[in-house]
Amino acid sequence: LAKTTQPISMDSYEGQEVNITCSHNNIATNDYITWYQQFPSQGPRFIIQGYKTKVTNEVASLFIPADRKSSTLSLPRVSLSDTAVYYCLVAPGANNLFFGTGTRLTVIP
Amino acid sequence: NAGVTQTPKFQVLKTGQSMTLQCAQDMNHEYMSWYRQDPGMGLRLIHYSVGAGITDQGEVPNGYNVSRSTTEDFPLRLLSAAPSQTSVYFCASSPGGGQQETQYFGPGTRLLVL
């Protein structure tokens, strides 16, 4: 499994755009990049997934450069309810996922 | 759909006791898995199953047993609880574990072993 490196924590004010970058230098050709969000006392929840270039959904955008060795999760105009831990995962599918320590995002009023 | 359900929500055990954590899903997913999450840490895979009758070990399987007799249920058994097994346990499922699939997680079981 390709391991990932993300910042341990980030702070942001409400209404700002937040970008969380994940490094995955050993990503394999058949790996997808998936981001999960976890609130305290809850299980992780899928946010977005991509293979290359840019993916956007109603919650976030995911930017993946051509070499795929990193990716950036972009959360537009965060609110207090976006305070959570965000995990970047790299794997060929949903099996045997490796969760690192994630990035703890704190949104400040 | 209820999604992935787990029982109990919270459990206290004494060292050496055994218990079973229940997990069920109503989405007809083939792939199910168990993770544990220690304070301030990410999730670690304990056991997983790619379908009824098939199970395999994950990253931290010692001290745990699983079985998969039906598609819906995937119980996790602690054979002889130890304080090191104090953790939050999450069950997850996905349609088949294949590409572009995502996992759906249950609400977790918080276990305290004294």
Short mmCIF file of C-alpha atoms in Angstrom, two decimals:
data_model
loop_
_atom_site.label_atom_id
_atom_site.label_comp_id
_atom_site.label_asym_id
_atom_site.label_seq_id
_atom_site.Cartn_x
_atom_site.Cartn_y
_atom_site.Cartn_z
CA LEU A 1 0.00 0.00 0.00
CA ALA A 2 1.26 3.46 -0.85
CA LYS A 3 1.74 5.45 2.33
CA THR A 4 0.75 9.07 2.58
CA THR A 5 2.05 12.14 4.37
CA GLN A 6 -0.23 14.96 5.47
CA PRO A 7 0.07 17.89 7.89
CA ILE A 8 -0.90 16.89 11.40
CA SER A 9 -3.14 19.89 11.95
CA MET A 10 -4.43 23.07 10.36
CA ASP A 11 -6.44 26.02 11.57
CA SER A 12 -8.70 28.17 9.44
CA TYR A 13 -11.22 30.92 9.95
CA GLU A 14 -14.80 30.50 8.95
CA GLY A 15 -15.52 31.42 5.34
CA GLN A 16 -11.99 30.77 4.12
CA GLU A 17 -10.94 28.19 1.57
CA VAL A 18 -8.87 25.39 3.04
CA ASN A 19 -6.36 23.34 1.07
CA ILE A 20 -4.93 20.17 2.58
CA THR A 21 -2.07 18.61 0.66
CA CYS A 22 -1.18 14.94 0.79
CA SER A 23 2.07 13.44 -0.44
CA HIS A 24 2.09 9.92 -1.88
CA ASN A 25 5.38 9.44 -3.68
CA ASN A 26 4.97 5.68 -4.13
CA ILE A 27 1.53 5.71 -5.69
CA ALA A 28 0.95 2.82 -8.09
CA THR A 29 -0.62 2.99 -11.52
CA ASN A 30 -3.86 1.38 -10.38
CA ASP A 31 -4.20 3.38 -7.16
CA TYR A 32 -7.00 5.87 -6.60
CA ILE A 33 -6.79 8.79 -4.19
CA THR A 34 -9.62 9.00 -1.69
CA TRP A 35 -10.32 11.44 1.10
CA TYR A 36 -12.39 10.66 4.17
CA GLN A 37 -13.70 12.95 6.89
CA GLN A 38 -14.12 11.90 10.50
CA PHE A 39 -16.00 13.78 13.18
CA PRO A 40 -15.40 12.98 16.86
CA SER A 41 -17.11 9.78 17.99
CA GLN A 42 -18.14 8.88 14.44
CA GLY A 43 -16.85 6.61 11.72
CA PRO A 44 -15.05 8.08 8.71
CA ARG A 45 -17.17 9.36 5.87
CA PHE A 46 -16.24 9.46 2.19
CA ILE A 47 -15.68 12.94 0.79
CA ILE A 48 -14.15 12.64 -2.66
CA GLN A 49 -12.11 10.35 -4.88
CA GLY A 50 -10.03 10.85 -7.99
CA TYR A 51 -7.40 9.35 -10.24
CA LYS A 52 -5.92 12.34 -12.05
CA THR A 53 -6.52 16.02 -12.80
CA LYS A 54 -9.42 17.62 -10.98
CA VAL A 55 -12.56 16.23 -9.43
CA THR A 56 -15.31 18.35 -7.91
CA ASN A 57 -18.46 17.46 -6.03
CA GLU A 58 -20.89 19.35 -3.86
CA VAL A 59 -18.58 19.16 -0.86
CA ALA A 60 -15.01 19.57 -2.09
CA SER A 61 -12.55 19.59 -4.95
CA LEU A 62 -9.58 17.32 -5.42
CA PHE A 63 -6.57 18.44 -7.43
CA ILE A 64 -4.10 15.83 -8.67
CA PRO A 65 -1.02 16.84 -10.68
CA ALA A 66 0.15 14.87 -13.67
CA ASP A 67 2.76 12.86 -11.74
CA ARG A 68 0.12 11.90 -9.12
CA LYS A 69 2.70 12.03 -6.33
CA SER A 70 0.58 14.43 -4.36
CA SER A 71 -2.99 15.63 -4.14
CA THR A 72 -4.79 18.59 -2.62
CA LEU A 73 -8.20 18.54 -1.00
CA SER A 74 -9.89 21.92 -1.28
CA LEU A 75 -12.80 22.85 0.97
CA PRO A 76 -14.48 26.07 -0.12
CA ARG A 77 -15.69 28.54 2.49
CA VAL A 78 -15.37 26.31 5.55
CA SER A 79 -17.77 26.54 8.45
CA LEU A 80 -17.48 25.42 12.06
CA SER A 81 -19.13 22.13 11.09
CA ASP A 82 -16.12 21.29 8.90
CA THR A 83 -13.96 20.86 12.00
CA ALA A 84 -12.86 17.24 11.71
CA VAL A 85 -9.97 14.95 10.87
CA TYR A 86 -9.34 14.47 7.16
CA TYR A 87 -7.63 11.34 5.88
CA CYS A 88 -5.93 10.92 2.53
CA LEU A 89 -5.81 7.33 1.32
CA VAL A 90 -4.18 5.79 -1.71
CA ALA A 91 -5.30 2.32 -2.77
CA PRO A 92 -6.52 0.40 -5.82
CA GLY A 93 -9.92 -0.09 -4.29
CA ALA A 94 -11.85 -0.04 -1.07
CA ASN A 95 -10.11 -3.08 0.37
CA ASN A 96 -7.44 -2.99 3.05
CA LEU A 97 -7.30 0.74 3.42
CA PHE A 98 -4.41 2.28 5.30
CA PHE A 99 -5.39 5.26 7.41
CA GLY A 100 -2.56 7.47 8.59
CA THR A 101 -3.03 9.94 11.41
CA GLY A 102 -4.83 12.38 9.13
CA THR A 103 -5.04 16.17 9.31
CA ARG A 104 -6.97 17.69 12.16
CA LEU A 105 -8.73 20.78 10.79
CA THR A 106 -10.01 23.31 13.29
CA VAL A 107 -12.29 26.04 11.99
CA ILE A 108 -12.20 29.17 14.09
CA PRO A 109 -15.17 31.54 14.36
CA ASN B 1 -31.46 1.48 4.48
CA ALA B 2 -29.94 1.48 7.94
CA GLY B 3 -26.46 1.20 6.42
CA VAL B 4 -23.85 -0.28 8.73
CA THR B 5 -24.95 -0.86 12.30
CA GLN B 6 -22.84 -1.84 15.28
CA THR B 7 -23.73 -3.06 18.75
CA PRO B 8 -23.06 -2.36 21.50
CA LYS B 9 -22.17 1.33 21.44
CA PHE B 10 -20.10 1.02 24.58
CA GLN B 11 -18.76 -1.91 26.57
CA VAL B 12 -16.61 -2.38 29.66
CA LEU B 13 -14.79 -5.67 30.10
CA LYS B 14 -12.46 -7.12 32.66
CA THR B 15 -9.15 -8.55 31.58
CA GLY B 16 -9.61 -12.12 30.38
CA GLN B 17 -13.28 -11.81 29.51
CA SER B 18 -14.50 -12.56 26.03
CA MET B 19 -17.13 -10.81 23.98
CA THR B 20 -18.45 -10.37 20.48
CA LEU B 21 -18.87 -7.04 18.73
CA GLN B 22 -21.72 -7.17 16.27
CA CYS B 23 -21.75 -5.62 12.82
CA ALA B 24 -24.49 -5.77 10.23
CA GLN B 25 -25.14 -4.10 6.89
CA ASP B 26 -28.27 -4.06 4.77
CA MET B 27 -26.73 -2.90 1.50
CA ASN B 28 -25.87 -6.37 0.20
CA HIS B 29 -22.19 -5.49 0.24
CA GLU B 30 -19.71 -8.27 -0.31
CA TYR B 31 -16.75 -6.67 1.41
CA MET B 32 -16.71 -6.04 5.16
CA SER B 33 -13.93 -5.12 7.52
CA TRP B 34 -13.08 -4.26 11.11
CA TYR B 35 -10.80 -1.44 12.19
CA ARG B 36 -9.64 -0.24 15.55
CA GLN B 37 -8.80 3.35 16.36
CA ASP B 38 -6.69 4.26 19.34
CA PRO B 39 -6.74 7.82 20.75
CA GLY B 40 -5.18 10.34 18.39
CA MET B 41 -4.43 7.67 15.82
CA GLY B 42 -5.74 6.62 12.47
CA LEU B 43 -7.69 3.43 11.88
CA ARG B 44 -5.91 0.10 11.67
CA LEU B 45 -7.33 -2.89 9.87
CA ILE B 46 -7.97 -5.96 12.04
CA HIS B 47 -9.74 -8.47 9.77
CA TYR B 48 -11.68 -8.32 6.57
CA SER B 49 -13.97 -10.46 4.45
CA VAL B 50 -14.49 -10.41 0.70
CA GLY B 51 -17.67 -12.47 0.92
CA ALA B 52 -19.58 -14.99 2.97
CA GLY B 53 -17.32 -17.78 4.15
CA ILE B 54 -14.10 -15.90 3.36
CA THR B 55 -12.05 -13.95 5.89
CA ASP B 56 -8.48 -12.77 6.09
CA GLN B 57 -6.17 -10.94 8.45
CA GLY B 58 -5.37 -7.28 8.35
CA GLU B 59 -2.62 -5.29 10.00
CA VAL B 60 -3.41 -6.07 13.66
CA PRO B 61 -5.29 -9.41 13.89
CA ASN B 62 -3.83 -10.85 17.10
CA GLY B 63 -6.38 -11.41 19.84
CA TYR B 64 -9.38 -11.21 17.49
CA ASN B 65 -11.41 -13.75 15.54
CA VAL B 66 -13.99 -13.22 12.83
CA SER B 67 -16.40 -15.30 10.81
CA ARG B 68 -18.72 -14.48 7.93
CA SER B 69 -21.60 -16.91 7.71
CA THR B 70 -23.93 -14.48 5.95
CA THR B 71 -23.47 -11.50 3.65
CA GLU B 72 -25.10 -9.20 6.19
CA ASP B 73 -23.20 -9.99 9.38
CA PHE B 74 -19.54 -9.82 10.33
CA PRO B 75 -19.00 -10.27 14.09
CA LEU B 76 -15.66 -9.61 15.78
CA ARG B 77 -14.74 -11.79 18.75
CA LEU B 78 -12.31 -10.88 21.46
CA LEU B 79 -11.09 -14.17 22.86
CA SER B 80 -9.50 -12.97 26.09
CA ALA B 81 -9.68 -9.21 26.50
CA ALA B 82 -6.55 -7.28 27.41
CA PRO B 83 -6.15 -3.61 28.38
CA SER B 84 -4.25 -3.08 25.10
CA GLN B 85 -7.52 -3.78 23.29
CA THR B 86 -9.12 -0.69 24.76
CA SER B 87 -10.07 1.20 21.64
CA VAL B 88 -12.90 2.29 19.39
CA TYR B 89 -13.88 -0.37 16.89
CA PHE B 90 -15.35 0.47 13.50
CA CYS B 91 -16.98 -1.88 11.08
CA ALA B 92 -17.14 -0.96 7.40
CA SER B 93 -18.53 -2.37 4.18
CA SER B 94 -18.27 -1.75 0.46
CA PRO B 95 -19.96 -3.32 -2.55
CA GLY B 96 -17.02 -5.43 -3.63
CA GLY B 97 -13.87 -3.62 -2.57
CA GLY B 98 -13.01 -2.88 -6.15
CA GLN B 99 -11.76 0.20 -7.89
CA GLN B 100 -13.53 3.46 -7.27
CA GLU B 101 -15.55 1.97 -4.47
CA THR B 102 -15.72 3.59 -1.09
CA GLN B 103 -16.25 2.14 2.33
CA TYR B 104 -19.25 2.88 4.51
CA PHE B 105 -18.47 2.95 8.20
CA GLY B 106 -20.61 2.16 11.19
CA PRO B 107 -20.90 4.43 14.24
CA GLY B 108 -18.33 2.50 16.24
CA THR B 109 -18.14 0.52 19.47
CA ARG B 110 -16.15 2.02 22.31
CA LEU B 111 -14.47 -0.72 24.34
CA LEU B 112 -12.78 -0.30 27.70
CA VAL B 113 -10.83 -3.21 29.14
CA LEU B 114 -9.95 -2.92 32.81
#
